[in-house]
Amino acid sequence: MSTTAINFKDIVRVDAGFKPSVQLPVDFEDATINARLIQTYIPTNQTLALFTEIARSLNPSSTERARTLVGTYGTGKSDLLLMLCNYFSRPVDDPVLQPFYERLKRIDDSQYQYTTIREQRANKPPFLVVLLQADATTPFPGFVLHGLHKALKQAGLAHLMQGTKYQAAEQQIATWQRDSHPRLDDFCSLLQQREGKELDQLREELGSAQADLAFSVFERTYTAVTGSGFHIYDYSQPHETYFDVARKLRQQQSHSGILIVCDEFTEFLRRFEQAIDQGAAAIDAQTKAVDNLAERSASSGDSQIHFIVASLESFASASIESGTTQAAKAVERIGGRFKHHSLEVQGSEELIRGAIQRLPAAETMTLLPNPQRDMLMDLATALWKPQGRNKEWVMSVVVEGAFPMHPLTTYALPLVNRRVAQSQRTMFLFLNDERGLRGFLQREHLASPYPNWHNLLTLDLLFDYFQNSIETKKPDLESVYEHSYQRLHNATVDTSLAKRILKIVALCEVVSDPNLRPTRAFLRQALNIPRVAEDELATALSILEETE
């Protein structure tokens, strides 16, 4: 079959099981989705090292049990959290987890890390998983206690958790209702007038993640009605409650301990910053519960508590942005309780390769002509050799494994993601988007305009996908690009190649990486143009010089 008749979609596709974003806790709680995500999860060497370190923290003497995973959008934080939840909650021989263990084994040359990861969970009870998704309005203490109660209730173990102040408030209301207490009408009236709430609504919120806010409403109304504060004598702080439950779980031998996972922890860091205007008491109230729970995790011993959070920014960055010494010290104090793990570099080449699936038709044809393959190998080897990668790895993972991604696109994608990614524009979404790799495979043909040369997904298409994010995060650069683009657009000659060059130059400015400098030789390679077409490149560069 002539290559001119071959569409990329006939030979390559984005893996049908590949999910560009994980939604927690929903995906973990759905058995079908969870199993599929485990099946398609692509561990990297960084994943292997992180899991090994966490596995070692299962030793009773370990004190490294509070961790923060930091990375921008699209670095796989939620994917990793989902895998950790499964690792902690499932036995090592669970069939659902076998694809994950098999992949770990394949990437561990020594087998030492793989063995450590398995043995630390072998023949041991599961951990109770408390999986939380933070938001910008919910205070931490009630949020984390509600999560524990929900997890215990799902496991049929709610009786292990002692009463909370929120439950005490709800019980006080229930008692007044049962006894037809004379103060109840006054309470309901003030609650509606001053707080804009109905009694049933307040009771519901006291049993939700918003319990802290609801309790404040209850306290104010109760004090106004009774003339005295609401006193609770057997209430424990969240960290004490967690340790008490972990101890009981271990004693009854049903669980090894508790795993607390909090995704989108950035929202709590922002709440800490918002508390600045409210003074020292507000800052302390927002940070102390997190600080205490992290410290309690480190000192939990046999009654193990593991506290893992994922955030867009580190505690150090949040303390710098806080703007006040008082707030900065509070955030830094919390950060000192956590072991920091950066996910900015996660073996993205392996993730990209894992998302791309060859179809049977690809096995019977030459995907890259020899001259083009040689050029790409030289280019890719120069890029990845400083990272310790040999030619066999480069060929297997980058040139062939990530096909039809141009090696420069594979190299630049995580760098662009780090600079300008947003929730709706990430590396993973690019792979599965109609405006990204998936769309490229659907509409493009294998054969290029040049003989014995094939099309690839090049850097200019990467710029197209992330342009809206670039405009938001780097408006000055986008303004210069738009000015130059309009001048080209108004030219009376064919400027299609010049426009592609302009996009690549702009993308290089975004990334600002020494390996991505738009020299003439670099541009020819980035545009996927063979040496025989040097004249086309020269003409396009001349047009750029004349119009700008």
XYZ file of C-alpha atoms in Angstrom:
548
model
C 0.000 0.000 0.000
C 1.295 3.462 -0.882
C 2.103 5.600 2.132
C 0.099 8.465 0.593
C -3.061 6.451 1.264
C -2.193 5.593 4.872
C -3.736 7.642 7.640
C -2.087 7.655 11.062
C -5.319 6.399 12.612
C -4.867 3.152 10.657
C -1.548 2.351 12.320
C -1.424 4.190 15.662
C -3.938 5.267 18.297
C -4.090 6.676 21.785
C -4.674 3.663 24.045
C -8.428 3.243 24.518
C -7.897 2.719 28.245
C -5.802 5.865 28.674
C -7.522 8.409 30.915
C -5.870 11.842 30.815
C -7.115 12.887 34.242
C -8.150 11.067 37.414
C -11.018 12.350 39.538
C -10.627 11.530 43.230
C -12.246 10.109 45.242
C -14.890 9.137 42.648
C -12.632 7.052 40.399
C -11.134 5.129 43.315
C -14.570 4.305 44.733
C -15.863 3.026 41.373
C -14.538 -0.546 41.132
C -14.722 -0.706 37.325
C -12.987 2.627 36.703
C -10.424 1.949 39.427
C -9.469 -1.425 37.920
C -9.120 0.121 34.446
C -6.913 2.924 35.754
C -4.645 0.395 37.474
C -4.513 -1.632 34.247
C -3.360 1.398 32.231
C -1.137 3.063 34.851
C 2.415 3.574 33.596
C 4.996 3.556 36.406
C 8.354 5.217 35.847
C 11.687 4.983 37.618
C 10.634 7.917 39.776
C 7.432 6.054 40.671
C 9.489 3.006 41.579
C 11.769 5.042 43.870
C 8.843 6.823 45.556
C 6.911 3.603 46.196
C 10.056 2.011 47.625
C 10.519 4.903 50.040
C 6.879 4.791 51.101
C 7.064 1.000 51.495
C 9.957 1.439 53.933
C 7.834 3.823 55.990
C 5.577 0.845 56.799
C 8.245 -0.295 59.269
C 6.940 0.366 62.823
C 9.995 2.469 63.674
C 9.628 4.832 60.696
C 8.971 8.517 61.307
C 8.608 9.535 57.628
C 4.860 9.214 57.267
C 3.805 12.722 56.263
C 4.528 13.500 52.605
C 3.654 16.148 50.071
C 3.617 15.467 46.315
C 4.144 18.703 44.406
C 3.667 19.271 40.696
C 1.778 21.507 38.313
C -1.295 20.431 36.345
C -0.750 17.276 34.316
C 2.146 15.783 36.273
C 0.169 12.742 37.404
C -0.435 13.606 41.061
C -3.955 12.187 41.194
C -2.915 9.058 39.273
C -0.180 8.435 41.812
C -2.521 9.025 44.750
C -4.980 6.496 43.339
C -2.216 3.894 43.055
C -1.103 4.581 46.632
C -4.662 4.087 47.868
C -4.778 0.715 46.134
C -1.333 -0.272 47.390
C -2.289 0.454 50.995
C -5.768 -1.068 50.853
C -5.282 -4.259 48.784
C -3.280 -7.443 49.459
C -0.280 -8.020 47.185
C -1.949 -11.039 45.559
C -5.088 -9.097 44.613
C -5.612 -9.728 40.848
C -6.526 -6.070 40.322
C -3.024 -4.984 41.372
C -1.051 -7.524 39.337
C -0.626 -5.317 36.214
C 0.936 -2.659 38.431
C 3.361 -5.062 40.110
C 4.307 -6.609 36.771
C 5.192 -3.197 35.346
C 7.231 -2.326 38.432
C 9.131 -5.580 38.041
C 9.936 -4.859 34.388
C 11.506 -1.462 35.102
C 13.497 -2.583 38.183
C 16.723 -4.097 36.878
C 17.929 -5.188 40.315
C 14.482 -6.349 41.528
C 15.431 -4.968 44.962
C 12.933 -2.094 44.950
C 10.177 -4.243 43.486
C 10.744 -6.873 46.178
C 10.733 -4.259 48.946
C 7.444 -2.817 47.730
C 5.741 -6.217 47.675
C 7.189 -7.602 50.889
C 6.242 -4.575 52.964
C 2.557 -5.254 52.252
C 2.672 -9.062 52.090
C 0.614 -10.956 54.676
C -0.519 -7.781 56.422
C -4.030 -6.364 56.928
C -5.142 -3.461 54.735
C -5.026 0.173 55.743
C -8.222 2.145 56.195
C -8.114 4.710 53.380
C -9.453 8.204 54.055
C -9.440 9.827 50.616
C -10.250 13.541 50.568
C -10.625 16.234 47.927
C -9.962 19.707 49.313
C -11.867 22.821 48.305
C -11.469 26.542 48.874
C -14.215 26.927 51.485
C -13.899 23.984 53.869
C -11.799 24.341 57.075
C -9.470 21.423 57.742
C -10.547 20.023 61.173
C -14.163 19.195 60.321
C -13.169 18.174 56.817
C -10.663 15.564 57.973
C -12.876 14.213 60.773
C -15.841 13.874 58.420
C -13.593 11.909 56.053
C -12.601 9.514 58.845
C -16.190 8.978 59.922
C -17.259 8.302 56.329
C -14.445 5.763 55.793
C -15.250 3.964 59.061
C -18.953 3.908 58.246
C -18.277 2.352 54.835
C -16.189 -0.317 56.559
C -18.881 -0.970 59.180
C -16.605 0.358 61.916
C -18.172 3.705 62.814
C -18.393 2.627 66.464
C -14.590 2.942 66.756
C -14.721 6.726 66.471
C -15.502 8.708 69.605
C -17.891 11.639 69.457
C -16.850 14.946 67.915
C -17.916 18.442 68.852
C -19.971 18.537 65.656
C -21.862 15.417 66.716
C -22.292 16.914 70.186
C -23.881 20.018 68.653
C -26.167 17.905 66.475
C -27.103 15.809 69.501
C -27.927 18.950 71.488
C -30.365 20.003 68.774
C -31.867 16.491 68.631
C -32.329 16.480 72.417
C -34.081 19.862 72.352
C -36.365 18.615 69.601
C -37.163 15.398 71.454
C -37.904 17.213 74.721
C -39.718 20.152 73.061
C -37.290 22.420 74.895
C -38.631 25.972 75.433
C -35.431 27.496 73.993
C -35.772 25.644 70.680
C -38.157 28.173 69.124
C -35.837 31.047 70.058
C -32.887 29.093 68.628
C -34.684 28.503 65.317
C -35.776 32.122 65.088
C -32.290 33.548 65.703
C -30.743 30.943 63.407
C -32.952 32.122 60.565
C -32.671 35.849 61.290
C -28.909 36.091 61.933
C -27.470 33.180 59.950
C -30.063 32.675 57.220
C -30.355 28.951 57.937
C -33.080 26.485 58.769
C -32.634 23.978 61.595
C -32.630 20.908 59.327
C -30.026 22.553 57.105
C -27.769 23.215 60.100
C -28.085 19.618 61.320
C -27.163 18.335 57.864
C -24.113 20.586 57.637
C -22.910 19.518 61.107
C -22.630 16.002 59.672
C -20.819 17.076 56.511
C -17.334 18.216 55.493
C -18.543 21.775 56.215
C -18.916 20.923 59.922
C -16.474 23.609 61.115
C -18.474 26.411 59.536
C -21.743 24.906 60.733
C -20.396 24.533 64.271
C -19.470 28.227 64.379
C -23.058 29.061 63.389
C -24.381 26.721 66.063
C -22.089 28.178 68.757
C -23.051 31.782 68.008
C -26.757 30.985 68.047
C -26.524 28.771 71.131
C -24.653 31.454 73.096
C -27.129 34.140 72.053
C -30.074 32.006 73.166
C -28.681 30.525 76.413
C -26.315 33.279 77.507
C -23.447 30.781 77.933
C -20.986 28.944 75.749
C -21.454 25.431 74.457
C -19.121 23.255 76.559
C -17.825 19.834 75.482
C -15.619 17.952 77.926
C -14.707 14.764 76.037
C -13.901 16.218 72.628
C -10.595 15.175 71.025
C -8.652 17.095 68.404
C -8.486 15.489 64.926
C -4.974 14.097 65.381
C -5.953 12.492 68.704
C -9.074 10.992 67.159
C -7.090 9.522 64.269
C -4.525 7.975 66.570
C -7.216 6.520 68.820
C -8.963 4.917 65.827
C -5.664 3.621 64.365
C -4.835 2.026 67.736
C -8.242 0.330 67.904
C -7.944 -0.918 64.301
C -4.573 -2.494 65.081
C -5.818 -4.028 68.313
C -8.712 -5.757 66.577
C -6.301 -6.805 63.779
C -8.665 -5.707 61.021
C -6.331 -3.031 59.649
C -2.656 -2.108 59.753
C -3.478 1.548 60.293
C -4.869 4.552 58.428
C -3.837 6.195 55.157
C -5.005 9.815 54.814
C -4.787 11.112 51.245
C -5.719 14.687 50.396
C -5.751 15.794 46.769
C -5.808 19.482 45.768
C -4.142 20.475 49.049
C -3.312 23.788 47.367
C -6.794 24.896 48.433
C -5.786 24.653 52.099
C -2.576 26.578 51.442
C -4.718 29.326 49.938
C -6.958 29.289 52.993
C -3.867 29.807 55.155
C -3.026 32.873 53.054
C -6.606 34.170 53.342
C -6.413 33.876 57.137
C -3.691 36.557 57.240
C -6.201 39.404 57.318
C -7.965 37.801 60.285
C -4.931 37.875 62.572
C -2.807 35.402 64.499
C -5.710 33.404 65.960
C -7.153 32.721 62.509
C -3.781 31.671 61.104
C -3.210 29.376 64.060
C -6.674 27.828 63.747
C -6.130 27.125 60.048
C -2.668 25.601 60.420
C -2.589 23.865 63.801
C -4.822 20.937 62.848
C -2.649 20.135 59.815
C 0.541 20.561 61.839
C -0.701 18.281 64.627
C -1.909 15.567 62.275
C 1.389 15.535 60.379
C 3.342 15.350 63.649
C 1.066 12.578 64.941
C 1.611 10.615 61.740
C 5.377 10.769 62.234
C 5.067 9.520 65.821
C 2.307 6.948 65.276
C 4.597 3.916 65.653
C 2.729 0.591 65.477
C -0.644 2.364 65.189
C 0.348 3.637 61.795
C -1.018 6.855 60.307
C 0.267 7.887 56.866
C -0.632 11.404 55.728
C -0.034 12.171 52.030
C -1.109 15.381 50.305
C -0.814 16.573 46.702
C -0.432 20.222 45.805
C 0.299 22.531 42.895
C 2.813 24.419 45.028
C 5.129 23.582 47.883
C 4.811 24.854 51.441
C 7.934 26.920 50.807
C 6.310 28.674 47.838
C 3.137 29.283 49.826
C 5.116 30.837 52.681
C 6.853 33.226 50.277
C 3.537 34.286 48.748
C 1.869 34.726 52.131
C 3.229 38.244 52.452
C 3.620 38.352 56.238
C 6.271 36.981 58.558
C 3.649 35.539 60.857
C 1.871 33.576 58.133
C 5.155 32.524 56.525
C 6.401 31.045 59.797
C 3.144 29.149 60.280
C 3.264 27.631 56.794
C 6.987 26.862 57.073
C 6.377 25.107 60.383
C 3.824 22.828 58.737
C 6.081 22.248 55.732
C 8.824 21.042 58.045
C 6.584 18.144 59.103
C 6.302 16.798 55.537
C 8.770 14.959 53.304
C 8.731 16.816 49.985
C 8.528 14.959 46.642
C 8.606 16.850 43.341
C 6.666 15.316 40.442
C 7.791 17.832 37.824
C 9.957 15.189 36.149
C 8.275 11.796 36.146
C 9.735 9.991 33.171
C 7.342 11.727 30.799
C 8.823 9.934 27.777
C 7.725 6.611 29.257
C 4.280 8.011 30.006
C 3.920 9.246 26.428
C 5.048 5.919 25.031
C 2.585 4.107 27.284
C -0.315 6.203 26.004
C 0.424 5.409 22.335
C -0.649 2.046 20.996
C 0.519 0.460 17.729
C -2.160 -1.223 15.615
C -1.507 -4.518 13.760
C -1.131 -2.727 10.406
C 1.952 -0.910 11.736
C 3.857 -4.179 12.032
C 3.920 -4.658 8.251
C 5.298 -1.282 7.205
C 8.235 1.046 7.652
C 7.110 3.834 9.945
C 10.309 5.862 9.572
C 12.467 5.778 6.422
C 16.147 5.200 7.228
C 17.423 8.750 6.467
C 14.711 10.260 8.663
C 15.257 7.673 11.417
C 19.008 8.395 11.431
C 18.416 12.136 11.750
C 15.933 11.660 14.592
C 18.246 9.239 16.408
C 21.157 11.692 16.288
C 18.924 14.483 17.552
C 17.275 12.434 20.322
C 20.532 10.870 21.498
C 22.053 14.324 21.947
C 19.037 15.371 24.035
C 18.776 12.330 26.305
C 22.396 11.187 26.599
C 23.149 13.806 29.319
C 20.308 12.201 31.302
C 22.139 8.875 31.225
C 20.041 7.294 28.463
C 21.742 5.005 25.946
C 20.893 4.631 22.248
C 18.796 1.506 22.796
C 16.573 3.366 25.256
C 16.302 6.389 22.970
C 15.256 4.223 20.036
C 12.797 2.125 22.047
C 11.158 4.891 24.096
C 11.509 8.120 22.103
C 12.035 7.536 18.384
C 9.889 4.422 17.999
C 7.907 4.323 21.237
C 6.547 7.877 21.032
C 5.973 7.793 17.234
C 4.479 9.867 15.610
C 5.586 12.468 18.151
C 8.718 14.239 16.929
C 11.508 13.753 19.522
C 11.635 17.520 20.050
C 7.900 17.495 20.819
C 8.365 14.617 23.269
C 11.215 16.543 24.920
C 9.375 19.881 25.044
C 5.929 18.675 26.136
C 6.694 18.283 29.880
C 8.683 21.539 29.834
C 5.774 23.478 28.327
C 3.463 21.765 30.812
C 5.666 22.967 33.674
C 5.656 26.565 32.429
C 2.057 27.192 31.379
C -0.198 24.202 32.159
C -3.714 24.943 33.387
C -6.463 22.606 34.540
C -7.845 22.359 30.986
C -4.462 22.351 29.214
C -2.053 19.678 30.432
C 0.415 17.173 29.041
C -1.971 14.264 29.576
C -4.938 16.117 28.095
C -2.835 16.972 25.045
C -2.317 13.281 24.331
C -6.039 12.536 24.369
C -7.415 15.765 22.876
C -8.878 16.362 19.422
C -6.661 19.448 19.290
C -3.664 17.383 20.365
C -2.271 13.958 19.565
C -5.609 12.197 19.159
C -6.815 14.749 16.610
C -3.490 14.629 14.758
C -3.819 10.858 14.365
C -7.358 11.231 13.058
C -6.685 13.803 10.352
C -3.073 13.402 9.180
C -1.482 11.024 6.671
C 1.794 9.184 7.112
C 3.374 10.470 3.885
C 4.848 13.975 3.904
C 5.299 16.262 0.860
C 8.926 15.118 0.687
C 9.982 11.812 -0.917
C 11.090 9.071 1.452
C 10.038 11.188 4.459
C 7.088 10.880 6.848
C 4.983 13.349 8.799
C 5.429 13.802 12.556
C 3.701 15.856 15.243
C 5.973 18.892 15.481
C 6.537 21.748 17.937
C 4.289 24.238 16.128
C 1.280 22.013 16.866
C 2.306 21.983 20.511
C 2.229 25.783 20.458
C -1.272 25.741 18.935
C -2.571 23.550 21.753
C -1.079 25.591 24.605
C -1.567 29.042 23.034
C -4.486 30.004 25.298
C -2.447 29.071 28.364
C 0.549 31.003 27.031
C -1.674 34.045 26.549
C -2.803 33.785 30.188
C 0.560 33.126 31.809
C 2.905 34.960 29.428
C 0.838 37.821 27.971
C 3.850 39.887 26.875
C 5.227 37.044 24.787
C 1.800 36.309 23.320
C 1.410 39.978 22.384
C 4.699 39.983 20.483
C 3.751 36.731 18.761
C 0.345 38.078 17.672
C 1.921 41.231 16.271
C 4.407 39.210 14.232
C 1.765 36.723 13.119
C -0.492 39.489 11.806
C 2.333 40.947 9.734
C 2.923 37.551 8.187
C -0.802 37.061 7.657
C -1.014 40.308 5.696
C 1.913 39.424 3.431
C 1.176 38.772 -0.256
C 3.299 35.609 -0.506
C 2.854 32.104 0.905
C 3.788 32.381 4.580
C 2.614 28.981 5.849
C 6.136 27.727 6.644
C 7.140 31.102 8.097
C 4.142 30.960 10.439
C 5.207 27.504 11.633
C 8.695 28.850 12.318
C 7.222 31.765 14.274
C 5.257 29.354 16.480
C 8.348 27.246 17.161
C 10.405 30.327 18.044
C 7.649 31.475 20.427
C 7.484 28.022 22.026
C 11.244 28.061 22.568
C 10.809 31.372 24.383
C 8.138 29.812 26.595
C 10.297 26.825 27.502
C 13.600 28.685 27.791
C 15.677 25.507 27.629
C 19.287 25.563 26.341
C 18.564 22.547 24.135
C 15.744 24.390 22.375
C 17.478 27.353 20.750
C 15.974 28.312 17.368
C 19.097 28.185 15.206
C 18.733 27.464 11.512
C 19.783 23.814 11.947
C 17.429 23.418 14.898
C 14.485 24.879 12.969
C 14.991 22.494 10.049
C 14.889 19.544 12.430
C 11.965 20.941 14.437
C 9.945 21.467 11.256
C 10.671 17.862 10.182
C 12.211 19.020 6.880
C 14.860 16.893 5.121
C 18.151 18.435 4.067
C 17.069 18.437 0.423
C 14.437 21.063 1.296
C 16.873 23.607 2.754
C 15.797 26.169 0.141
C 12.241 26.194 1.507
C 13.541 26.955 4.972
C 15.773 29.723 3.626
C 12.845 31.316 1.812
C 10.644 31.181 4.904
C 13.367 32.743 7.050
C 13.785 35.527 4.476
C 10.064 36.241 4.625
C 10.271 36.494 8.395
C 13.183 38.932 8.167
C 11.388 41.087 5.613
C 8.071 41.273 7.482
C 9.488 41.691 11.001
